[in-house]
CSV table of C-alpha atoms in Angstrom, one decimal:
chain,number,residue,atom,x,y,z
A,16,UNK,CA,54.8,48.5,46.5
A,17,UNK,CA,56.9,51.6,45.8
A,18,UNK,CA,60.7,52.0,45.9
A,19,UNK,CA,63.3,54.8,45.9
A,20,UNK,CA,66.2,54.9,43.5
A,21,UNK,CA,69.0,57.0,45.0
A,22,UNK,CA,72.0,58.3,43.1
A,23,UNK,CA,74.5,58.7,45.8
A,24,UNK,CA,77.4,61.2,46.3
A,25,UNK,CA,75.5,64.5,45.7
A,26,UNK,CA,75.9,67.4,48.2
A,27,UNK,CA,72.9,69.2,49.5
A,28,UNK,CA,72.7,73.0,49.8
A,29,UNK,CA,70.0,75.4,51.0
A,30,UNK,CA,67.1,75.6,53.4
A,31,UNK,CA,64.8,72.8,54.5
A,32,UNK,CA,61.7,73.1,56.7
A,33,UNK,CA,60.8,70.3,59.1
A,34,UNK,CA,57.2,69.0,59.0
A,35,UNK,CA,54.8,68.9,62.0
A,36,UNK,CA,55.6,66.3,64.6
A,37,UNK,CA,54.1,62.9,63.9
A,38,UNK,CA,54.3,61.7,67.5
A,39,UNK,CA,52.4,64.8,68.7
A,40,UNK,CA,49.7,65.0,66.1
A,41,UNK,CA,48.5,61.4,66.7
A,42,UNK,CA,47.8,62.3,70.3
A,43,UNK,CA,46.2,65.6,69.5
A,44,UNK,CA,43.8,64.1,66.9
A,45,UNK,CA,42.7,61.5,69.4
A,46,UNK,CA,42.1,64.2,72.1
A,47,UNK,CA,39.6,65.9,69.8
A,48,UNK,CA,37.2,63.1,70.8
A,49,UNK,CA,37.0,64.6,74.3
A,50,UNK,CA,34.6,67.4,73.3
A,51,UNK,CA,31.6,67.8,71.1
A,52,UNK,CA,32.9,71.3,70.1
A,53,UNK,CA,35.2,72.1,67.2
A,54,UNK,CA,38.9,71.7,67.6
A,55,UNK,CA,41.2,73.2,64.9
A,56,UNK,CA,44.8,71.8,64.5
A,57,UNK,CA,47.5,73.5,62.5
A,58,UNK,CA,50.8,72.2,61.1
A,59,UNK,CA,49.5,68.7,60.5
A,60,UNK,CA,52.0,66.7,58.4
A,61,UNK,CA,50.7,64.9,55.2
A,62,UNK,CA,52.0,61.4,56.1
A,63,UNK,CA,50.5,58.0,56.0
A,64,UNK,CA,50.0,57.3,59.7
A,65,UNK,CA,48.3,60.7,60.2
A,66,UNK,CA,46.2,60.5,57.1
A,67,UNK,CA,45.0,57.0,58.1
A,68,UNK,CA,44.0,58.3,61.6
A,69,UNK,CA,42.1,61.3,60.1
A,70,UNK,CA,40.2,59.0,57.8
A,71,UNK,CA,39.4,56.7,60.7
A,72,UNK,CA,38.0,59.7,62.6
A,73,UNK,CA,35.8,60.5,59.7
A,74,UNK,CA,34.5,56.9,59.6
A,75,UNK,CA,33.8,57.1,63.3
A,76,UNK,CA,31.4,60.0,62.6
A,77,UNK,CA,33.7,62.9,63.4
A,78,UNK,CA,33.1,65.9,61.2
A,79,UNK,CA,36.6,66.6,59.6
A,80,UNK,CA,37.2,69.6,57.4
A,81,UNK,CA,40.5,70.6,55.7
A,82,UNK,CA,40.8,74.3,56.4
A,83,UNK,CA,44.2,74.9,54.8
A,84,UNK,CA,47.2,73.2,53.4
A,85,UNK,CA,48.1,71.8,56.8
A,86,UNK,CA,45.1,72.8,58.9
A,87,UNK,CA,42.1,70.5,59.9
A,88,UNK,CA,39.1,71.0,62.1
A,89,UNK,CA,37.5,68.1,64.0
A,90,UNK,CA,34.0,68.1,65.5
A,91,UNK,CA,33.2,64.9,67.4
A,92,UNK,CA,29.5,65.8,68.0
A,93,UNK,CA,27.9,62.7,66.5
A,94,UNK,CA,30.3,59.8,67.1
A,95,UNK,CA,28.9,56.5,65.6
A,96,UNK,CA,29.3,54.2,68.6
A,97,UNK,CA,27.9,51.2,66.7
A,98,UNK,CA,30.7,51.6,64.1
A,99,UNK,CA,33.2,51.2,66.9
A,100,UNK,CA,32.1,47.6,67.4
A,101,UNK,CA,32.4,46.7,63.8
A,102,UNK,CA,35.0,44.4,62.3
A,103,UNK,CA,35.9,47.1,59.8
A,104,UNK,CA,36.8,49.6,62.5
A,105,UNK,CA,38.8,47.0,64.5
A,106,UNK,CA,40.7,45.9,61.4
A,107,UNK,CA,41.7,49.5,60.7
A,108,UNK,CA,42.9,49.9,64.3
A,109,UNK,CA,45.1,46.8,64.0
A,110,UNK,CA,47.1,48.5,61.2
A,111,UNK,CA,47.6,51.8,63.0
A,112,UNK,CA,49.7,52.1,66.1
A,113,UNK,CA,48.3,55.5,67.1
A,114,UNK,CA,44.8,54.0,67.4
A,115,UNK,CA,45.6,52.8,70.9
A,116,UNK,CA,45.2,56.4,72.1
A,117,UNK,CA,41.5,56.3,71.2
A,118,UNK,CA,40.9,54.3,74.3
A,119,UNK,CA,41.4,57.1,76.9
A,120,UNK,CA,39.1,59.6,75.2
A,121,UNK,CA,36.4,57.1,74.3
A,122,UNK,CA,36.1,55.6,77.8
A,123,UNK,CA,36.2,59.0,79.4
A,124,UNK,CA,33.5,60.5,77.3
A,125,UNK,CA,31.3,57.5,76.2
A,126,UNK,CA,32.1,54.9,78.8
A,127,UNK,CA,33.2,52.3,76.4
A,128,UNK,CA,36.0,51.5,73.9
A,129,UNK,CA,36.9,48.6,71.7
A,130,UNK,CA,40.3,48.2,70.2
A,131,UNK,CA,42.2,45.4,68.5
A,132,UNK,CA,45.9,45.0,69.1
A,133,UNK,CA,47.5,47.9,67.2
A,134,UNK,CA,50.2,47.5,64.5
A,135,UNK,CA,53.0,49.8,63.5
A,136,UNK,CA,56.7,49.3,63.3
A,137,UNK,CA,58.3,45.8,63.7
A,138,UNK,CA,60.8,46.9,66.2
A,139,UNK,CA,60.2,44.4,69.0
A,140,UNK,CA,57.8,44.2,71.8
A,141,UNK,CA,55.7,47.3,72.5
A,142,UNK,CA,53.7,46.6,75.6
A,143,UNK,CA,50.2,48.0,76.2
A,144,UNK,CA,50.3,47.2,80.0
A,145,UNK,CA,51.0,50.8,81.0
A,146,UNK,CA,47.9,52.0,79.0
A,147,UNK,CA,45.6,49.3,80.4
A,148,UNK,CA,46.8,49.3,84.0
A,149,UNK,CA,46.6,53.1,84.2
A,150,UNK,CA,43.1,53.2,82.8
A,151,UNK,CA,42.1,50.3,85.1
A,152,UNK,CA,43.4,52.4,88.0
A,153,UNK,CA,40.7,55.0,87.0
A,154,UNK,CA,38.0,52.3,87.4
A,155,UNK,CA,37.6,50.9,83.9
A,156,UNK,CA,37.0,47.2,83.3
A,157,UNK,CA,39.0,45.4,80.7
A,158,UNK,CA,37.9,42.2,78.9
A,159,UNK,CA,39.8,40.4,76.2
A,160,UNK,CA,37.7,38.7,73.6
A,161,UNK,CA,39.9,35.9,72.3
A,162,UNK,CA,37.6,34.9,69.5
A,163,UNK,CA,37.8,38.3,67.9
A,164,UNK,CA,41.2,39.3,69.2
A,165,UNK,CA,39.9,42.6,70.7
A,166,UNK,CA,40.0,44.4,74.0
A,167,UNK,CA,36.7,45.8,75.4
A,168,UNK,CA,37.0,48.5,78.0
A,169,UNK,CA,34.0,49.8,79.9
A,170,UNK,CA,33.4,52.3,82.8
A,171,UNK,CA,30.3,54.0,84.1
A,172,UNK,CA,32.3,57.0,85.4
A,173,UNK,CA,36.0,57.0,85.8
A,174,UNK,CA,37.3,57.9,89.2
A,175,UNK,CA,40.6,59.8,89.9
A,176,UNK,CA,43.4,57.8,91.4
A,177,UNK,CA,47.1,57.9,92.4
A,178,UNK,CA,49.3,55.8,90.1
A,179,UNK,CA,53.0,55.1,89.7
A,180,UNK,CA,53.6,54.0,86.1
A,181,UNK,CA,55.9,51.0,85.5
A,182,UNK,CA,57.5,52.9,82.6
A,183,UNK,CA,57.5,56.4,81.4
A,184,UNK,CA,55.5,55.5,78.2
A,185,UNK,CA,54.7,58.5,76.1
A,186,UNK,CA,51.5,57.1,74.5
A,187,UNK,CA,50.6,55.4,77.8
A,188,UNK,CA,50.9,58.7,79.7
A,189,UNK,CA,48.9,60.4,76.9
A,190,UNK,CA,46.1,57.8,77.1
A,191,UNK,CA,45.8,57.9,80.9
A,192,UNK,CA,45.9,61.7,80.8
A,193,UNK,CA,43.1,61.9,78.3
A,194,UNK,CA,41.0,59.5,80.4
A,195,UNK,CA,41.7,61.4,83.6
A,196,UNK,CA,40.7,64.9,82.5
A,197,UNK,CA,37.0,63.8,82.6
A,198,UNK,CA,37.3,61.5,85.6
A,199,UNK,CA,35.7,62.4,88.9
A,200,UNK,CA,38.2,63.7,91.5
A,201,UNK,CA,42.0,64.0,91.3
A,202,UNK,CA,44.4,61.8,89.4
A,203,UNK,CA,48.1,61.8,90.1
A,204,UNK,CA,50.5,60.2,87.6
A,205,UNK,CA,54.0,59.6,88.8
A,206,UNK,CA,56.8,58.5,86.4
A,207,UNK,CA,54.8,60.2,83.7
A,208,UNK,CA,56.5,60.9,80.3
A,209,UNK,CA,57.3,64.5,79.9
A,210,UNK,CA,58.3,64.9,76.3
A,211,UNK,CA,57.5,68.2,74.6
A,212,UNK,CA,54.7,66.5,72.7
A,213,UNK,CA,53.1,65.5,76.0
A,214,UNK,CA,53.6,69.0,77.2
A,215,UNK,CA,51.8,70.2,74.1
A,216,UNK,CA,48.9,67.8,74.8
A,217,UNK,CA,48.6,69.0,78.4
A,218,UNK,CA,48.5,72.7,77.3
A,219,UNK,CA,45.9,72.0,74.6
A,220,UNK,CA,43.7,70.1,77.1
A,221,UNK,CA,44.0,73.0,79.6
A,222,UNK,CA,42.9,75.4,76.9
A,223,UNK,CA,39.9,73.2,76.5
A,224,UNK,CA,39.0,73.5,80.2
A,225,UNK,CA,41.0,70.7,81.8
A,226,UNK,CA,43.0,71.2,85.0
A,227,UNK,CA,46.4,69.7,84.6
A,228,UNK,CA,49.4,70.8,86.7
A,229,UNK,CA,53.0,69.6,86.8
A,230,UNK,CA,53.4,70.1,83.0
A,231,UNK,CA,57.0,69.3,81.8
A,232,UNK,CA,57.7,67.2,85.0
A,233,UNK,CA,57.2,63.5,85.6
A,234,UNK,CA,54.5,64.1,88.2
A,235,UNK,CA,51.2,65.2,86.7
A,236,UNK,CA,48.1,66.1,88.8
A,237,UNK,CA,44.8,66.2,87.0
A,238,UNK,CA,41.6,67.6,88.6
A,239,UNK,CA,38.7,66.1,86.7
A,240,UNK,CA,36.1,68.3,85.0
A,241,UNK,CA,32.6,67.7,83.7
A,242,UNK,CA,33.3,68.6,80.1
A,243,UNK,CA,35.8,70.1,77.7
A,244,UNK,CA,35.4,72.7,75.0
A,245,UNK,CA,36.8,73.6,71.5
A,246,UNK,CA,40.2,75.2,70.9
A,247,UNK,CA,42.9,75.8,68.4
A,248,UNK,CA,46.3,74.1,68.5
A,249,UNK,CA,49.6,74.3,66.5
A,250,UNK,CA,51.8,71.2,66.3
A,251,UNK,CA,55.5,71.5,67.0
A,252,UNK,CA,58.1,70.8,64.3
A,253,UNK,CA,59.2,67.2,64.2
A,254,UNK,CA,62.4,66.8,66.3
A,255,UNK,CA,63.1,63.4,64.7
A,256,UNK,CA,63.1,65.0,61.2
A,257,UNK,CA,65.3,67.8,62.5
A,258,UNK,CA,67.8,65.2,63.7
A,259,UNK,CA,67.6,63.3,60.5
A,260,UNK,CA,68.5,66.4,58.5
A,261,UNK,CA,71.5,67.1,60.7
A,262,UNK,CA,72.8,63.6,60.1
A,263,UNK,CA,72.1,63.9,56.4
A,264,UNK,CA,74.1,67.0,56.1
A,265,UNK,CA,77.1,65.4,57.9
A,266,UNK,CA,77.0,62.2,55.8
A,267,UNK,CA,76.9,64.1,52.5
A,268,UNK,CA,79.4,66.9,53.6
A,269,UNK,CA,76.6,69.4,52.9
A,270,UNK,CA,75.8,72.9,54.1
A,271,UNK,CA,72.2,73.3,55.0
A,272,UNK,CA,69.9,75.4,57.2
A,273,UNK,CA,67.0,73.7,59.0
A,274,UNK,CA,64.4,76.4,59.5
A,275,UNK,CA,62.0,77.0,62.4
A,276,UNK,CA,63.0,74.0,64.5
A,277,UNK,CA,61.6,75.1,67.9
A,278,UNK,CA,65.1,74.9,69.3
A,279,UNK,CA,64.0,75.0,72.9
A,280,UNK,CA,62.1,71.8,72.4
A,281,UNK,CA,65.0,69.8,70.9
A,282,UNK,CA,66.5,68.9,74.3
A,283,UNK,CA,69.7,67.0,74.1
A,284,UNK,CA,69.5,66.3,70.4
A,285,UNK,CA,71.9,69.0,69.1
A,286,UNK,CA,74.5,68.1,71.8
A,287,UNK,CA,74.3,64.4,70.9
A,288,UNK,CA,75.3,65.2,67.3
A,289,UNK,CA,78.1,67.4,68.5
A,290,UNK,CA,79.4,64.4,70.5
A,291,UNK,CA,79.8,62.7,67.1
A,292,UNK,CA,81.9,65.7,66.0
A,293,UNK,CA,79.2,67.4,63.9
A,294,UNK,CA,79.3,71.2,63.9
A,295,UNK,CA,76.0,73.0,64.1
A,296,UNK,CA,74.9,76.4,65.4
A,297,UNK,CA,71.7,77.9,66.5
A,298,UNK,CA,70.7,81.0,64.4
A,299,UNK,CA,67.5,82.4,65.9
A,300,UNK,CA,65.1,79.4,65.7
A,301,UNK,CA,67.1,77.8,62.8
A,302,UNK,CA,70.0,75.3,62.9
A,303,UNK,CA,72.9,75.9,60.5
A,304,UNK,CA,75.0,72.9,59.6
A,305,UNK,CA,78.2,73.8,57.8
A,306,UNK,CA,79.9,71.5,55.2
A,307,UNK,CA,82.4,69.3,57.0
A,308,UNK,CA,85.0,67.1,55.2
A,309,UNK,CA,85.5,65.1,58.4
A,310,UNK,CA,84.0,64.8,61.9
A,311,UNK,CA,85.5,63.1,64.9
A,312,UNK,CA,83.7,61.2,67.7
A,313,UNK,CA,84.5,62.5,71.1
A,314,UNK,CA,85.7,60.1,73.8
A,315,UNK,CA,84.7,60.3,77.5
A,316,UNK,CA,86.9,62.3,79.9
A,317,UNK,CA,88.7,59.1,81.0
A,318,UNK,CA,89.5,58.2,77.4
A,319,UNK,CA,86.9,55.3,77.1
A,320,UNK,CA,84.8,54.8,74.0
A,321,UNK,CA,81.8,57.1,73.6
A,322,UNK,CA,78.4,55.5,74.3
A,323,UNK,CA,75.3,56.9,72.9
A,324,UNK,CA,72.1,55.5,74.4
A,325,UNK,CA,68.4,56.3,74.4
A,326,UNK,CA,66.5,57.3,77.5
A,327,UNK,CA,63.2,58.8,78.5
A,328,UNK,CA,63.0,62.5,78.0
A,329,UNK,CA,65.0,64.6,78.7
A,330,UNK,CA,67.3,61.8,77.5
A,331,UNK,CA,67.9,61.1,73.8
A,332,UNK,CA,64.9,59.8,71.9
A,333,UNK,CA,65.2,56.2,70.6
A,334,UNK,CA,63.8,57.3,67.3
A,335,UNK,CA,67.1,59.0,66.4
A,336,UNK,CA,69.5,56.2,67.2
A,337,UNK,CA,69.2,54.6,63.8
A,338,UNK,CA,70.2,57.9,62.2
A,339,UNK,CA,73.1,58.4,64.6
A,340,UNK,CA,74.4,54.9,63.9
A,341,UNK,CA,74.5,55.6,60.2
A,342,UNK,CA,76.2,59.0,60.7
A,343,UNK,CA,78.9,57.3,62.9
A,344,UNK,CA,79.9,55.0,60.0
A,345,UNK,CA,81.7,57.9,58.3
A,346,UNK,CA,83.1,59.6,61.5
A,347,UNK,CA,86.6,59.4,62.8
A,348,UNK,CA,86.7,57.1,65.8
A,349,UNK,CA,84.4,54.5,67.3
A,350,UNK,CA,81.1,54.6,69.2
A,351,UNK,CA,78.9,52.1,71.0
A,352,UNK,CA,75.2,52.6,70.1
A,353,UNK,CA,73.0,51.3,72.9
A,354,UNK,CA,69.3,50.9,72.0
A,355,UNK,CA,67.7,50.1,75.3
A,356,UNK,CA,64.0,50.4,74.6
A,357,UNK,CA,63.4,48.2,71.5
A,358,UNK,CA,65.2,44.9,70.9
A,359,UNK,CA,64.8,44.7,67.1
A,360,UNK,CA,65.6,48.2,66.0
A,361,UNK,CA,69.3,47.6,65.3
A,362,UNK,CA,68.8,44.6,63.0
A,363,UNK,CA,68.9,46.8,59.9
A,364,UNK,CA,72.7,47.1,60.4
A,365,UNK,CA,73.3,44.0,58.2
A,366,UNK,CA,72.3,46.2,55.3
A,367,UNK,CA,74.9,48.8,56.2
A,368,UNK,CA,77.5,46.1,56.6
A,369,UNK,CA,76.7,45.0,53.0
A,370,UNK,CA,77.3,48.6,52.0
A,371,UNK,CA,80.8,48.5,53.5
A,372,UNK,CA,80.2,49.9,57.0
A,373,UNK,CA,82.3,48.5,59.9
A,374,UNK,CA,79.7,47.5,62.5
A,375,UNK,CA,79.8,44.8,65.2
A,376,UNK,CA,76.3,43.9,66.3
A,377,UNK,CA,76.9,42.8,69.9
A,378,UNK,CA,73.3,41.8,70.7
A,379,UNK,CA,69.8,43.0,69.9
A,380,UNK,CA,70.4,46.2,71.9
A,381,UNK,CA,74.1,47.2,71.2
A,382,UNK,CA,76.2,47.8,68.2
A,383,UNK,CA,79.8,49.1,67.9
A,384,UNK,CA,80.5,51.3,64.9
A,385,UNK,CA,84.1,51.9,63.7
A,386,UNK,CA,84.0,55.0,61.6
A,387,UNK,CA,85.6,55.2,58.1
A,388,UNK,CA,86.5,58.9,58.6
A,389,UNK,CA,85.3,59.4,55.0
A,390,UNK,CA,88.3,57.3,54.0
A,391,UNK,CA,86.1,55.4,51.6
A,392,UNK,CA,82.4,55.7,50.7
A,393,UNK,CA,79.7,53.2,51.4
A,394,UNK,CA,78.7,51.2,48.3
A,395,UNK,CA,75.3,51.5,46.6
A,396,UNK,CA,73.0,48.5,47.4
A,397,UNK,CA,69.5,47.0,47.2
A,398,UNK,CA,67.9,47.7,50.5
A,399,UNK,CA,64.5,47.3,52.2
A,400,UNK,CA,63.1,49.6,54.8
A,401,UNK,CA,62.0,47.6,57.9
A,402,UNK,CA,60.5,50.5,59.9
A,403,UNK,CA,60.2,54.3,59.7
A,404,UNK,CA,63.4,55.3,61.4
A,405,UNK,CA,65.6,52.6,59.9
A,406,UNK,CA,64.1,53.6,56.5
A,407,UNK,CA,65.3,57.2,56.8
A,408,UNK,CA,68.7,56.0,58.1
A,409,UNK,CA,69.1,53.8,55.0
A,410,UNK,CA,68.1,56.7,52.8
A,411,UNK,CA,70.8,58.8,54.4
A,412,UNK,CA,73.3,56.0,53.8
A,413,UNK,CA,72.3,55.7,50.2
A,414,UNK,CA,72.6,59.4,49.6
A,415,UNK,CA,76.2,59.4,50.8
A,416,UNK,CA,77.1,56.1,49.0
A,417,UNK,CA,79.1,55.6,45.8
A,418,UNK,CA,76.8,54.5,43.0
A,419,UNK,CA,73.0,53.9,42.9
A,420,UNK,CA,70.9,52.3,45.6
A,421,UNK,CA,67.3,51.0,45.6
A,422,UNK,CA,65.2,51.1,48.8
A,423,UNK,CA,62.0,49.0,48.7
A,424,UNK,CA,59.0,49.0,51.1
A,425,UNK,CA,59.3,52.8,51.3
A,426,UNK,CA,55.7,52.9,52.5
A,427,UNK,CA,57.4,52.6,55.9
A,428,UNK,CA,59.2,55.9,55.3
A,429,UNK,CA,56.0,57.5,54.0
A,430,UNK,CA,54.4,56.7,57.3
A,431,UNK,CA,56.6,59.3,59.0
A,432,UNK,CA,58.1,61.6,56.4
A,433,UNK,CA,56.1,64.0,54.2
A,434,UNK,CA,57.1,64.2,50.5
A,435,UNK,CA,60.7,63.4,51.6
A,436,UNK,CA,62.1,62.9,48.1
A,437,UNK,CA,60.5,66.2,46.9
A,438,UNK,CA,62.0,68.2,49.7
A,439,UNK,CA,65.4,66.6,49.5
A,440,UNK,CA,65.6,66.8,45.7
A,441,UNK,CA,64.9,70.6,46.0
A,442,UNK,CA,68.2,71.0,47.8
A,443,UNK,CA,70.3,68.8,45.6
A,444,UNK,CA,69.5,65.1,46.3
A,445,UNK,CA,68.8,62.7,43.4
A,446,UNK,CA,66.0,60.5,44.5
A,447,UNK,CA,63.4,58.9,42.2
A,448,UNK,CA,60.2,57.2,43.4
A,449,UNK,CA,59.4,54.1,41.3
């Protein structure tokens, strides 16, 4: 198990480039199963979750070729359906959250899918009901094999249907969408997720021959087609990494430029950091963050304490609340962080409290942060990364702290951030991988 040793208190300076979006690329790779023709994908990040899914595709019989430093081609011409019933395949699925999105393409194209309960971050309950009920609405049969702990999904031919999702699940919408494109007839998905990554998936599928309308809204209409074809696709920059770098600059009083961020796809993220008092400006498709000695949290118009909460797109993504909570520890003023979607994601705050942060954990979903206004620094500490997003938040805290910190279980950070210490060290950080 690897660790980071971080020497805190160093300012950053220079340009940094965000990687390709993890949450998009997992959907896109699964979607390549919908055709026997070649699909080429650019801007794929070199991170653990993505590499594990690419390797799983190879083992499924998909021909995968690395065409460039961040470009891969996928050709699912000879998928090994027998391997998909093996214990080895099911065990690998159980350790990879993104594997749940194999269900839609597999059932749509091959009429059958097996999946074990997928793993991923330990951030509370992450229901699969939306995935399963949506694909059942298309005519698939679900059976749970208790002895093996697996779900078996079968369908002769999926049939288009109207459905109102119980939650605007991103991966749930993606899964149902990928199943519906090859279903017979018309499918209507209401309360669909509409994140930029979902929009990207829709546009790629349309280039492959699908007929999806309503893109960027929460009402998607899909006219089923007989088959899909090959295409090329370029993954968006990772908005979570962009937000992480904004927070990092503020905490370390640094001046940095985040390059090629696809600003139009960041939604409310820049404004949410401005509400914490952080100055940033759009320069073309870059974000410039000037060095700030202090930043002050806004209050609401009536003078009440600022609340920052997650919400389905175009609301604030829950993946950035951990970063915003850490950034607030050094702001002037107080803020209530309300994590609505996952009930265990705020439990890492005890580690920040040990570092000297003033945080009141009200319940599993809410924490009040009383900012230090850089009056004194956080203290270096021995830390453990519980999940991807808390991991990067703790790394930001350690970079701003006085003294040296050690973060263990950094495999969690590696799941979502490509060569993070190398890229940060290049602009002035002091991070060593042990």
